[in-house]
C-alpha positions as a printed NumPy array, in Angstrom:
array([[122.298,  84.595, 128.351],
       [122.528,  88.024, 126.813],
       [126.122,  89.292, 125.747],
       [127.065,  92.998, 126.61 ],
       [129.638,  93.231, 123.442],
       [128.653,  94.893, 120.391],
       [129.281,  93.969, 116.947],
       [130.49 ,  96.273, 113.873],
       [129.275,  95.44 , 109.979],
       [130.827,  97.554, 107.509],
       [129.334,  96.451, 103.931],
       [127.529,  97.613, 100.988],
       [124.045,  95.889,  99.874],
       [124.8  ,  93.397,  97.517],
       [121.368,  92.194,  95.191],
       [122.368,  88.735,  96.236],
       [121.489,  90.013, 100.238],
       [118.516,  91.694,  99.305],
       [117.388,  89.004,  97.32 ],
       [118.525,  86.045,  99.837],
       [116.474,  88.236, 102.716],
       [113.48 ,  88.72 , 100.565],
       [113.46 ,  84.698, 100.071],
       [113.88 ,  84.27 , 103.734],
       [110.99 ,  86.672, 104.687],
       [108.486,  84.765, 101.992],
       [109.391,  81.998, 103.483],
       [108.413,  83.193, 107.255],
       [105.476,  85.126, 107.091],
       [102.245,  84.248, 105.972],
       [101.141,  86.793, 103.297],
       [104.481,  85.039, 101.207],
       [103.876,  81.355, 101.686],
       [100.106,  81.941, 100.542],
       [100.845,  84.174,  98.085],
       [103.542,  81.745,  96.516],
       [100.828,  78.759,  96.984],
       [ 98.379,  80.764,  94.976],
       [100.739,  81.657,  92.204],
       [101.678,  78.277,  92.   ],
       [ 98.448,  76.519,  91.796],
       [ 97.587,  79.148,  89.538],
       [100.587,  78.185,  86.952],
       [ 99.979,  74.284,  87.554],
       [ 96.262,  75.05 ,  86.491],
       [ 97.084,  76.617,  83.856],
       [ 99.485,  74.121,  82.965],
       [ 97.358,  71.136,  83.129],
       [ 94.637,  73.495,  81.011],
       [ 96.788,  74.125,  77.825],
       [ 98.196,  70.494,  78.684],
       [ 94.708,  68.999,  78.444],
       [ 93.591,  70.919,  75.568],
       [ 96.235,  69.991,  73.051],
       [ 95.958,  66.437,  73.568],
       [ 92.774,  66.443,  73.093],
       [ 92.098,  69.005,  70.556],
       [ 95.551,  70.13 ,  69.471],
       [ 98.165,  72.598,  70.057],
       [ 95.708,  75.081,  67.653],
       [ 93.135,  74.724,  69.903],
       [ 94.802,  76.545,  72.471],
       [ 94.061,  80.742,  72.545],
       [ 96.482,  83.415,  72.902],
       [ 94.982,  84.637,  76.488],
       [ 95.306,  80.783,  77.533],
       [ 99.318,  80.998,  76.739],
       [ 99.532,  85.02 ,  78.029],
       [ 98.019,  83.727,  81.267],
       [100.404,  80.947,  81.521],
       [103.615,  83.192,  80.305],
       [102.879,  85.987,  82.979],
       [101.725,  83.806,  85.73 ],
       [105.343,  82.046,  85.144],
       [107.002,  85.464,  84.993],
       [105.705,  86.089,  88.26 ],
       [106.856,  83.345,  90.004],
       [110.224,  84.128,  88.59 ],
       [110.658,  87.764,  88.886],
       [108.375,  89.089,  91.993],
       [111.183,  89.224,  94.012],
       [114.362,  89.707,  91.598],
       [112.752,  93.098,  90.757],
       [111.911,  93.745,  94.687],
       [115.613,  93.055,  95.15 ],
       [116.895,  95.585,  92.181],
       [114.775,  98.058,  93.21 ],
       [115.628,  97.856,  96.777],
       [119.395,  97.332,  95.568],
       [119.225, 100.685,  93.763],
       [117.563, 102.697,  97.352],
       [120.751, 100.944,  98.947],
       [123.292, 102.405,  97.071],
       [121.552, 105.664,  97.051],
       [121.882, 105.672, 100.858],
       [125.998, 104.452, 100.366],
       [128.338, 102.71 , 102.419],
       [126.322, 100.855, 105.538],
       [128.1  , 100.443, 109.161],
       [126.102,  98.705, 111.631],
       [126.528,  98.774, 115.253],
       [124.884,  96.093, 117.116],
       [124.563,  95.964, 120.643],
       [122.65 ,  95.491, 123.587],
       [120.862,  98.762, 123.222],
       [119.753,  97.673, 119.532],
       [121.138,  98.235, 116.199],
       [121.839, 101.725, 114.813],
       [122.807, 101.952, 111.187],
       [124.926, 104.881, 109.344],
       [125.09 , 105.405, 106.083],
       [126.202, 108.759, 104.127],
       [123.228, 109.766, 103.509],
       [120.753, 108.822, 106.944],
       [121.046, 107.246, 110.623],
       [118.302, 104.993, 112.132],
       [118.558, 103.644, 115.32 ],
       [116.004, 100.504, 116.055],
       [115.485,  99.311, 119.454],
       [115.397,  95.55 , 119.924],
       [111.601,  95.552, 120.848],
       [110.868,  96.106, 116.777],
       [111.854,  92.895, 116.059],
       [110.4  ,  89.752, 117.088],
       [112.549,  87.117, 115.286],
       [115.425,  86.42 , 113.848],
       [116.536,  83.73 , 110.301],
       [120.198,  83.096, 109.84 ],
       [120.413,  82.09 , 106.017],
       [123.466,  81.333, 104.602],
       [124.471,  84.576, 103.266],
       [122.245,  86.656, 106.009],
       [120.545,  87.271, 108.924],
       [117.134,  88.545, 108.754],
       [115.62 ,  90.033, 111.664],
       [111.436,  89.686, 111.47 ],
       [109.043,  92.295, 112.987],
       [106.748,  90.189, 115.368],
       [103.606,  91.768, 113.602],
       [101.323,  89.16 , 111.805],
       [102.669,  89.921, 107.748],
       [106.074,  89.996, 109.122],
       [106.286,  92.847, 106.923],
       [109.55 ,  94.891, 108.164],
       [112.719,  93.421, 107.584],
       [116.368,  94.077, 108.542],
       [119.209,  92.255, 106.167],
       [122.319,  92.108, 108.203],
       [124.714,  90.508, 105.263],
       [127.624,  88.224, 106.883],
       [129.861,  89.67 , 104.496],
       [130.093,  93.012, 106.098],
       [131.838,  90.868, 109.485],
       [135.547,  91.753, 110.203],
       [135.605,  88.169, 111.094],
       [134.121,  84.578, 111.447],
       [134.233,  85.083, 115.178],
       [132.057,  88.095, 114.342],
       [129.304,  85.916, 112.917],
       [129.465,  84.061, 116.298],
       [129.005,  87.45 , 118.347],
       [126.004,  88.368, 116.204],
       [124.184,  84.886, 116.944],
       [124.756,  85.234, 120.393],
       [123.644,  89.05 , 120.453],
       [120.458,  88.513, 118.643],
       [119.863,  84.965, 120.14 ],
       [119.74 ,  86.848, 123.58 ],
       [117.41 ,  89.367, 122.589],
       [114.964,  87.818, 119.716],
       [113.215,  84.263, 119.042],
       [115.309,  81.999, 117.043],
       [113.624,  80.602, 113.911],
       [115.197,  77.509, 111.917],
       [117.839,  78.25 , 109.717],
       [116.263,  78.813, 106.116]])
C-alpha cells in the first residue's frame, strides 16, 4: 500500500554514510561482488605463493615484485572504497547542508549549492543498512546510488515513514 505523506531529512554527509552505502552497493550489484572475488583470490594467490616459496626455499627466495604484488593487492582490498568515500565526502560538503523531501512524487534534494529532483522510476531497489538506506538504479551494474543517512530523520517514527514510502514504490532487498 503506498503512503501519500512525505518525509523531510535534514543532514550533512558523514564519510561513515558514504562509506556504509558504498559497502551496501558492492554488495548488490554484480560488477562489486566479482570485482571483490577477483581481488581476493588474487591476494590469497599471492599469499599461498610467497607462503609456498619460503618454506621451501626461504624467506630470501622471495622477490621484491612477489611482496609489491602482495602489499598493493592488500591495499586494494582495504582502501578501494575508503578513498571512494573521502572523495565523495569532500563533493558533499562542497554542495553543503542536504534537505531531502521524499514523497510520493519522488525525492527532490536541496542543497546550497544545487537542486535535483529524481522521479521514483530511476530507482529500482531499495537496502536499508544500519546506518542508511540505499536506493539502487534497476540497471544491470547498479551503478547510481542514492544514500539517504537515518541520521538526518527528525524522528524514529520518521525511519518508519521512509520504509513505508520507498517499500510502496521500489523492490525491497534484504537488509545488508
Amino acid at each position: 500500500m503506498a503512503v501519500d505523506v512525505s518525509v523531510q531529512l535534514t543532514y550533512s554527509v558523514t564519510w561513515r554514510e558514504i562509506s556504509d552505502g558504498l559497502k551496501i552497493q558492492m554488495r548488490h550489484s554484480p560488477v562489486g561482488r566479482w570485482s571483490r572475488r577477483i581481488m581476493w583470490g588474487l591476494g590469497a594467490f599471492l599469499a599461498f605463493a610467497i607462503a609456498a616459496t619460503v618454506l621451501t626455499r626461504g624467506i630470501g627466495a622471495v622477490d621484491t615484485s612477489t611482496w609489491s604484488a602482495f602489499l598493493v593487492t592488500c591495499l586494494l582490498l582495504a582502501g578501494v572504497r575508503r578513498l571512494a568515500a573521502l572523495r565523495l565526502l569532500s563533493y558533499a560538503r562542497h554542495l553543503g547542508e542536504h534537505c531531502v523531501t521524499v514523497d510520493a512524487s519522488g525525492i527532490r534534494t536541496v542543497t546550497g549549492r544545487h537542486t535535483q529532483e529524481t522521479c521514483w522510476q530511476f530507482y529500482g531497489r531499495c537496502v536499508e543498512g544500519r546506518r542508511v538506506f540505499v536506493l539502487l538504479t534497476p540497471d544491470v551494474s547498479r551503478a547510481g546510488i542514492m544514500i539517504l543517512p537515518k541520521g538526518g530523520l527528525a524522528s524514529p517514527q520518521d525511519s518508519d515513514r521512509l520504509r513505508e514510502l520507498i517499500a510502496g514504490r521500489l523492490a525491497p532487498v534484504p537488509a545488508a
